[in-house]
Coordinates of C-alpha atoms in Angstrom, one line a residue:
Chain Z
X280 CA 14.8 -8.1 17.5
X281 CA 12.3 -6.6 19.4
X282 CA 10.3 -3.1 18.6
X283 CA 12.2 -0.8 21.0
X284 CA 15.5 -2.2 19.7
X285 CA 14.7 -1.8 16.4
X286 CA 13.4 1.8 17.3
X287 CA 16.6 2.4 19.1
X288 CA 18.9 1.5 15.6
X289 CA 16.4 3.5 14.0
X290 CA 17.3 6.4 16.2
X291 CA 20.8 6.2 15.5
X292 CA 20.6 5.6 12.2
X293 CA 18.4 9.2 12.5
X294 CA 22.0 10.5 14.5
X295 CA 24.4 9.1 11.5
X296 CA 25.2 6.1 12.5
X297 CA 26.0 3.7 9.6
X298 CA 26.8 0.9 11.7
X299 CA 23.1 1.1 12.8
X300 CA 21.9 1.4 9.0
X301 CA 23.9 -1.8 8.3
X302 CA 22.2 -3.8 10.6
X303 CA 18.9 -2.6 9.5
X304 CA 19.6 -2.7 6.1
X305 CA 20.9 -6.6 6.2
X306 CA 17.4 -7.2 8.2
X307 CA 14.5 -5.7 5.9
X308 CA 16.2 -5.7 2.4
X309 CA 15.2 -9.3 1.6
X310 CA 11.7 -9.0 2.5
X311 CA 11.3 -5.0 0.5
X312 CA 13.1 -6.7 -2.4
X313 CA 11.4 -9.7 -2.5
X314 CA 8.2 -7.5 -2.3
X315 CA 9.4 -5.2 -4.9
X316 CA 10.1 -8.4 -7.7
X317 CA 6.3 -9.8 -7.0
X318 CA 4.8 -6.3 -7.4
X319 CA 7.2 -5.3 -10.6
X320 CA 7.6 -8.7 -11.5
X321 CA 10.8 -6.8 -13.6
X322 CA 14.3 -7.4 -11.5
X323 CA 16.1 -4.5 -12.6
X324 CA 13.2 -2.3 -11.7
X325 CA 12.1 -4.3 -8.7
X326 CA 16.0 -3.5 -7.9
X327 CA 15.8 0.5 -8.1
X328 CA 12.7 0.5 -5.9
X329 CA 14.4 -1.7 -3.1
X330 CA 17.6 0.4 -3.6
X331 CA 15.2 3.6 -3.0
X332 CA 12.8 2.1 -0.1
X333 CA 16.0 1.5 1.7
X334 CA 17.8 4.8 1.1
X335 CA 15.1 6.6 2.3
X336 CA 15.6 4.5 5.7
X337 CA 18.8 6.6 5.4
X338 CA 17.7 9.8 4.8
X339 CA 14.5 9.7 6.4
X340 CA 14.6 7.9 9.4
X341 CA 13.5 11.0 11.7
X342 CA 10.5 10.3 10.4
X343 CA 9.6 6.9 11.5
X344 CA 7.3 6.7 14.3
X345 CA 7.4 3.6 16.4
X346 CA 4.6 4.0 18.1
X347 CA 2.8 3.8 14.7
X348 CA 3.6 0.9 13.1
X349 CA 6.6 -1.6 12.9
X350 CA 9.9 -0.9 11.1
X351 CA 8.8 -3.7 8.3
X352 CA 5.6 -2.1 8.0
X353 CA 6.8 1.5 7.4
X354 CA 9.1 0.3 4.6
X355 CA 6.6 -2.1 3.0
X356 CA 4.2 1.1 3.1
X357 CA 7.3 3.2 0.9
X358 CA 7.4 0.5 -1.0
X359 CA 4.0 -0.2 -1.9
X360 CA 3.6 3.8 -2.8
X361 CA 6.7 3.4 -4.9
X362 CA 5.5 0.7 -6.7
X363 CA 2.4 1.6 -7.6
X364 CA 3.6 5.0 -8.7
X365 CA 6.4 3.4 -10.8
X366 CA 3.1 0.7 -12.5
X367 CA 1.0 4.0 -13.1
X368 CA 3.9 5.6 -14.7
X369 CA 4.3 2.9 -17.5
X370 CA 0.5 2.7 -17.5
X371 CA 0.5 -0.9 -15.8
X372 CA -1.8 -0.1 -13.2
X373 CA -5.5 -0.1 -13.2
X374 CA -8.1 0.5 -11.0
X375 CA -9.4 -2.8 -10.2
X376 CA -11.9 -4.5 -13.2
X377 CA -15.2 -6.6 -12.3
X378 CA -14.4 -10.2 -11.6
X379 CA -14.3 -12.0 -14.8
X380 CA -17.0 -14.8 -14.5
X381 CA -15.7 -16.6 -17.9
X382 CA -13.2 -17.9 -15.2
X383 CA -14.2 -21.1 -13.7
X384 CA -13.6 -21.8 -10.0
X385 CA -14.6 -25.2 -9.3
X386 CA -14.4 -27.0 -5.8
X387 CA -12.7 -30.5 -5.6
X388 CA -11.9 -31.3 -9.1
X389 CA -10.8 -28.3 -10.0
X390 CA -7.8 -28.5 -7.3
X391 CA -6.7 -31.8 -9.1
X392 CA -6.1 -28.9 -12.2
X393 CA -3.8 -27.5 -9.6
X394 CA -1.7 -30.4 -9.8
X395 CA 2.0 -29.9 -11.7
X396 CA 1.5 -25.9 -11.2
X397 CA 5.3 -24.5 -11.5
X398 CA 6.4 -21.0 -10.7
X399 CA 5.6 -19.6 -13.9
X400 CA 2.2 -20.1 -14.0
X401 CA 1.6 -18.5 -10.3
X402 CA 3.6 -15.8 -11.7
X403 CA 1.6 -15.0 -14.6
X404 CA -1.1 -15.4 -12.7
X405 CA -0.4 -13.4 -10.4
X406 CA 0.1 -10.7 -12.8
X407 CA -2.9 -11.5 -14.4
X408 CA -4.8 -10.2 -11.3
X409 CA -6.5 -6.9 -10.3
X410 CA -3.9 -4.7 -8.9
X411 CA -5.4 -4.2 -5.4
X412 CA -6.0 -8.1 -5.4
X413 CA -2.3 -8.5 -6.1
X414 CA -0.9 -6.1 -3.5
X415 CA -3.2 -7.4 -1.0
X416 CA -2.5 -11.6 -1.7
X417 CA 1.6 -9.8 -2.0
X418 CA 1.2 -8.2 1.5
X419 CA -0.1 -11.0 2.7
X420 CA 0.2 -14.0 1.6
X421 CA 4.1 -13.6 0.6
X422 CA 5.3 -10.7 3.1
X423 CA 3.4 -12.2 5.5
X424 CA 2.4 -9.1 7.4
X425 CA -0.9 -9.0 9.8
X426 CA -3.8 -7.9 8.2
X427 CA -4.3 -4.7 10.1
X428 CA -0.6 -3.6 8.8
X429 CA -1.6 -4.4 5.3
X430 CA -5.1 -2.8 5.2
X431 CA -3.1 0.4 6.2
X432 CA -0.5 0.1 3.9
X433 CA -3.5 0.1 1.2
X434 CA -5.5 2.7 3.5
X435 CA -8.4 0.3 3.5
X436 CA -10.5 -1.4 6.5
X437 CA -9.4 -5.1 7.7
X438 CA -13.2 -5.8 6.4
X439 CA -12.5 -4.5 2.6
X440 CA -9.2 -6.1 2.8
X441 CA -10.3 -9.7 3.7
X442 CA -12.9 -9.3 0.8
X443 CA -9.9 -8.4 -1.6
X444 CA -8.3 -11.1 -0.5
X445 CA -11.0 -14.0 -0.6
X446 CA -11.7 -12.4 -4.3
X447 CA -7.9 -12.7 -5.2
X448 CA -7.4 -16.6 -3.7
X449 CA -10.7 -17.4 -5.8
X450 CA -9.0 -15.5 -9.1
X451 CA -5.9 -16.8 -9.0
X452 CA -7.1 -20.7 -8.3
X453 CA -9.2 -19.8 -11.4
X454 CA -6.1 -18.3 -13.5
X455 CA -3.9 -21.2 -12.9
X456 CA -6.1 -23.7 -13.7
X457 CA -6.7 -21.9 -16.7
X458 CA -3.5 -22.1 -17.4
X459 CA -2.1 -25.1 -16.4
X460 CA -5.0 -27.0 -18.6
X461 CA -3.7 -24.6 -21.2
X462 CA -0.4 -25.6 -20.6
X463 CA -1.1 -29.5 -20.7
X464 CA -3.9 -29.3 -23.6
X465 CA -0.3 -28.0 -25.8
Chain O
X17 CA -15.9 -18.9 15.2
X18 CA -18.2 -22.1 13.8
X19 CA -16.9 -24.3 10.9
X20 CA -18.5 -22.0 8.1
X21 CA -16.4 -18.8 9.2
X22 CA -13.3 -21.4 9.7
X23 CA -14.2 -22.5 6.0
X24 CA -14.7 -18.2 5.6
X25 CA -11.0 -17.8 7.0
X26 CA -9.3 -20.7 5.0
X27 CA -10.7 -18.9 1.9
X28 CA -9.3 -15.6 2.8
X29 CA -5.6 -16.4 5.0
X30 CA -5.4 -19.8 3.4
X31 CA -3.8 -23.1 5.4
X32 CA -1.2 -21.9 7.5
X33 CA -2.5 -20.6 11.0
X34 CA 0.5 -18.5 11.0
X35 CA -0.9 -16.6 8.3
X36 CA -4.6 -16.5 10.7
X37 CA -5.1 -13.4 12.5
X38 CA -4.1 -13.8 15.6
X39 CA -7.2 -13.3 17.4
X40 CA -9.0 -15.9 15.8
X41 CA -5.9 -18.5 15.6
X42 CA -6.3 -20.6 18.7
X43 CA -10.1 -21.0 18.0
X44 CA -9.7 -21.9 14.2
X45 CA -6.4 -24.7 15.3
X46 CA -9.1 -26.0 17.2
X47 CA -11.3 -26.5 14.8
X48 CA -8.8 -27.7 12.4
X49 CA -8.9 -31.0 14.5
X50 CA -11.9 -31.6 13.7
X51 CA -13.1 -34.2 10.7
X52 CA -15.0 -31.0 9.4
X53 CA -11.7 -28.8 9.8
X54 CA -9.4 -31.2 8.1
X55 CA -11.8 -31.5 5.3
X56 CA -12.1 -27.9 4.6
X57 CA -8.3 -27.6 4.7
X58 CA -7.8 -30.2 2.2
X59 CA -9.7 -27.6 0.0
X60 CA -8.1 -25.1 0.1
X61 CA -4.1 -26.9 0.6
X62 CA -4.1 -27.4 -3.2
X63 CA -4.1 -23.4 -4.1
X64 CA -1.8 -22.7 -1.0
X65 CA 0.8 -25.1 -2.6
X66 CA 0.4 -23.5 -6.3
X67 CA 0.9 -20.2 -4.7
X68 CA 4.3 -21.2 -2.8
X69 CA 5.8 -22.4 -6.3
X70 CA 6.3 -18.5 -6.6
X71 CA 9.7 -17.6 -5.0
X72 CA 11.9 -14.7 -5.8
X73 CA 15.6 -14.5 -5.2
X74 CA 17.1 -11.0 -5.6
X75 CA 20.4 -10.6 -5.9
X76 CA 20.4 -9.1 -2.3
X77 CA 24.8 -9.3 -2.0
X78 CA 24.7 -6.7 -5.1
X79 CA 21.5 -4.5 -3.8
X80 CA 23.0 -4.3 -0.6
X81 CA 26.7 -3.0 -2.1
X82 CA 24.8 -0.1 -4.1
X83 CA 22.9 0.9 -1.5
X84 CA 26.0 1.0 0.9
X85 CA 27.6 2.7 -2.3
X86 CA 24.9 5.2 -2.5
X87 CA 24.5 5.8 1.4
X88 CA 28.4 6.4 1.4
X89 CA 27.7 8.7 -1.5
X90 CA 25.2 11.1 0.4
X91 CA 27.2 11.9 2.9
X92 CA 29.5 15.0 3.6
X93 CA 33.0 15.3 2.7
X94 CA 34.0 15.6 6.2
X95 CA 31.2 12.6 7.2
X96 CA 33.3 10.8 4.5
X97 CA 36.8 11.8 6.3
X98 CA 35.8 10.9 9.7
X99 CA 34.4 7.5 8.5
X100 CA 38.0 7.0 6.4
X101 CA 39.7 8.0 9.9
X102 CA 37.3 6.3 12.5
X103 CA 35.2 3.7 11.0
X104 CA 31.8 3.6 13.0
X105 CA 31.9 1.4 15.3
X106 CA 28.3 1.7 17.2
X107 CA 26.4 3.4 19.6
X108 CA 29.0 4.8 21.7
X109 CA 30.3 6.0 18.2
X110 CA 27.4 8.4 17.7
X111 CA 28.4 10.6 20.9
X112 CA 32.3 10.8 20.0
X113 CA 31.6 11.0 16.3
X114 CA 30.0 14.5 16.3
X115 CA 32.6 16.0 19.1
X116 CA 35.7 14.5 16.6
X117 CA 33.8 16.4 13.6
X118 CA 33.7 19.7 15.8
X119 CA 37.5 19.5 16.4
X120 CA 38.1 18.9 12.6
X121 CA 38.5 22.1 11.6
X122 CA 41.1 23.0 14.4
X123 CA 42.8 20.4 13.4
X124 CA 42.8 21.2 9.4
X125 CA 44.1 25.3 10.5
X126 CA 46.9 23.2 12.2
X127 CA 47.6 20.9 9.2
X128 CA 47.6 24.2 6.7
X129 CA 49.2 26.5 9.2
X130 CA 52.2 23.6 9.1
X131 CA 52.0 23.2 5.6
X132 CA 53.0 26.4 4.9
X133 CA 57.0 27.5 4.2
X134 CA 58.0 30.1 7.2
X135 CA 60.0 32.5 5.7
X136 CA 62.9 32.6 8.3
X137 CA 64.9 35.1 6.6
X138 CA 61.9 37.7 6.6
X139 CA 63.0 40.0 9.2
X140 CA 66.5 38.9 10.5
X141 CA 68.5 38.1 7.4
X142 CA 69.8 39.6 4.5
X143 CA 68.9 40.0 1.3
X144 CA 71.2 39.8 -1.5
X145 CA 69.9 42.9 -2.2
X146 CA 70.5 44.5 1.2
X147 CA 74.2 43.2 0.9
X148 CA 75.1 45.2 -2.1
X149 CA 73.5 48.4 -0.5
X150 CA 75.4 47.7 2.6
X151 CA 78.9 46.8 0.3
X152 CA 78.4 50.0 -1.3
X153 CA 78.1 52.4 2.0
X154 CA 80.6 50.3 4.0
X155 CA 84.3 51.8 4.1
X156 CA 86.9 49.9 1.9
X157 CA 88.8 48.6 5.0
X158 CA 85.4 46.8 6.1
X159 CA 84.9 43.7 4.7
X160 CA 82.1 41.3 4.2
X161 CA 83.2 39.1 7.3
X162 CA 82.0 42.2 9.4
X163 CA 78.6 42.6 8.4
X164 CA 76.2 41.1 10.8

């Protein structure tokens, strides 16, 4: 689907049209949800904030601007806002701590540690991380968005943003081998 | 882009070019090639497979009811009625659509103004009350057959 298409359902969706909204809706849920479970890592919540991202597609289409950013980019930005308000609210967001240097992050024998990693241990991991490290390896690394969109979801230059995200590749390398040699050492 | 700032971007977008920006992509698949490349992305494949471990699968059948449920919701009885009457059907849709909700209230005074019982006997028929009054003034060789 190209921009102008997409801008053009957008536009009707803006006019009532819930034929429109369908098509829209069955295009960008997965991704927004998906998005929402690795922030929240919490289902039912991850659940409310998809349901609301998209609803808001509904009710507030008038104010996309296509000449601004893409459709997926706009929602991922509602989402990202909604998500970090809904962390902060429960007190499970944090401005970002200095890098913990107990960590190790060794080259070539450390990747061998990698070895046998299962989903659990990313996810832990992952939620073991600094928050802007985690919505910026999210954005990108799972979402895959461009790196201009995500550094203006998180209102941040592409520079500061490729720093975050060499910072969170290093981290979470170190958290799952921590783990993992956890893991095996039981 | 030399083989340091490949190494640089491998750190930061990891192995797959389609995650490279784009303006440094066809420069960093060429040097990918190389001995030095292939090296570096040997590397940094091991975190790149750890990280893809991580999938998510939302229930997105369910989501996408309650938010149907929940679009359906917001809308205005007479939204509601049209999309019970004509269900949207696309684009041409949103130019009828609005037209058919102006006429809706004409057609609701019809549907009310047809609902109600017309009192037929209003003006041109007789009460049983009238009939009594009349019985009692007409003379005794009138009878009833010669009331109107």
């Amino acid at each position: 689907m190209t921009r102008e298409s997409e801008a053009e359902l957008v536009r009707q969706v803006a006019a009532g049209s819930m034929e429109a909204y369908r098509v829209l809706l069955e295009r960008q849920l997965p991704s927004v949800a998906r998005f929402a479970m690795r922030m929240l890592n919490d289902p039912s919540e991850a659940e409310d904030i998809a349901q609301e991202v998209l609803f808001r597609l509904w009710t507030q289409a008038d104010r996309y601007d296509p000449s601004r950013a893409k459709l997926s980019t706009w929602l991922h930005n509602i989402a990202h806002n909604l998500c970090i308000d809904h962390l902060r609210k429960r007190g499970r967001w944090h401005d970002e701590p200095p890098d913990d240097d107990t960590l190790t992050d060794d080259a070539d024998p450390a990747d061998a540690m990698l070895a046998g990693i299962d989903a659990t241990i990313v996810q832990q991991s992952l939620r073991s991380l600094p928050e802007s490290q985690r919505s910026a390896l999210i954005l990108s690394y799972y979402q895959g968005l461009s790196n201009r969109d995500v550094a203006s979801i998180m209102a941040i230059s592409v520079e500061a943003l490729e720093s975050l995200l060499a910072r969170a590749r290093r981290k979470m390398k170190a958290l799952m081998q921590d783990r993992n040699e956890h893991e095996r050492s039981r | 882009m030399d083989i340091e700032a490949f190494e640089r971007l491998l750190e930061t977008y990891g192995t797959a070019s389609s995650r490279w920006p784009a303006a440094l992509r066809d420069r960093a698949i060429e040097l990918q090639a190389t001995d030095a490349g292939r090296q570096a992305v040997l590397r940094h494949r091991a975190l790149d497979r750890g990280l893809d471990q991580y999938t998510v699968k939302p229930d997105l059948e369910r989501l996408e009811q309650r938010i149907m449920q929940r679009v359906r919701a917001s809308r205005s009885p007479i939204e509601r009625l049209i999309d019970w009457l004509l269900p949207d059907t696309g684009a041409p849709a949103t130019l009828w659509r609005p037209a058919l909700a102006a006429t809706l209230p004409l057609v609701f005074g019809v549907v009310l103004g047809s609902s109600l019982p017309i009192d037929s006997t209003e003006d041109t028929a007789w009460t049983e009350q009238d009939a009594l009054v009349l019985m009692g003034l007409v003379g005794e060789d009138e009878t009833m057959e010669s009331l109107p």
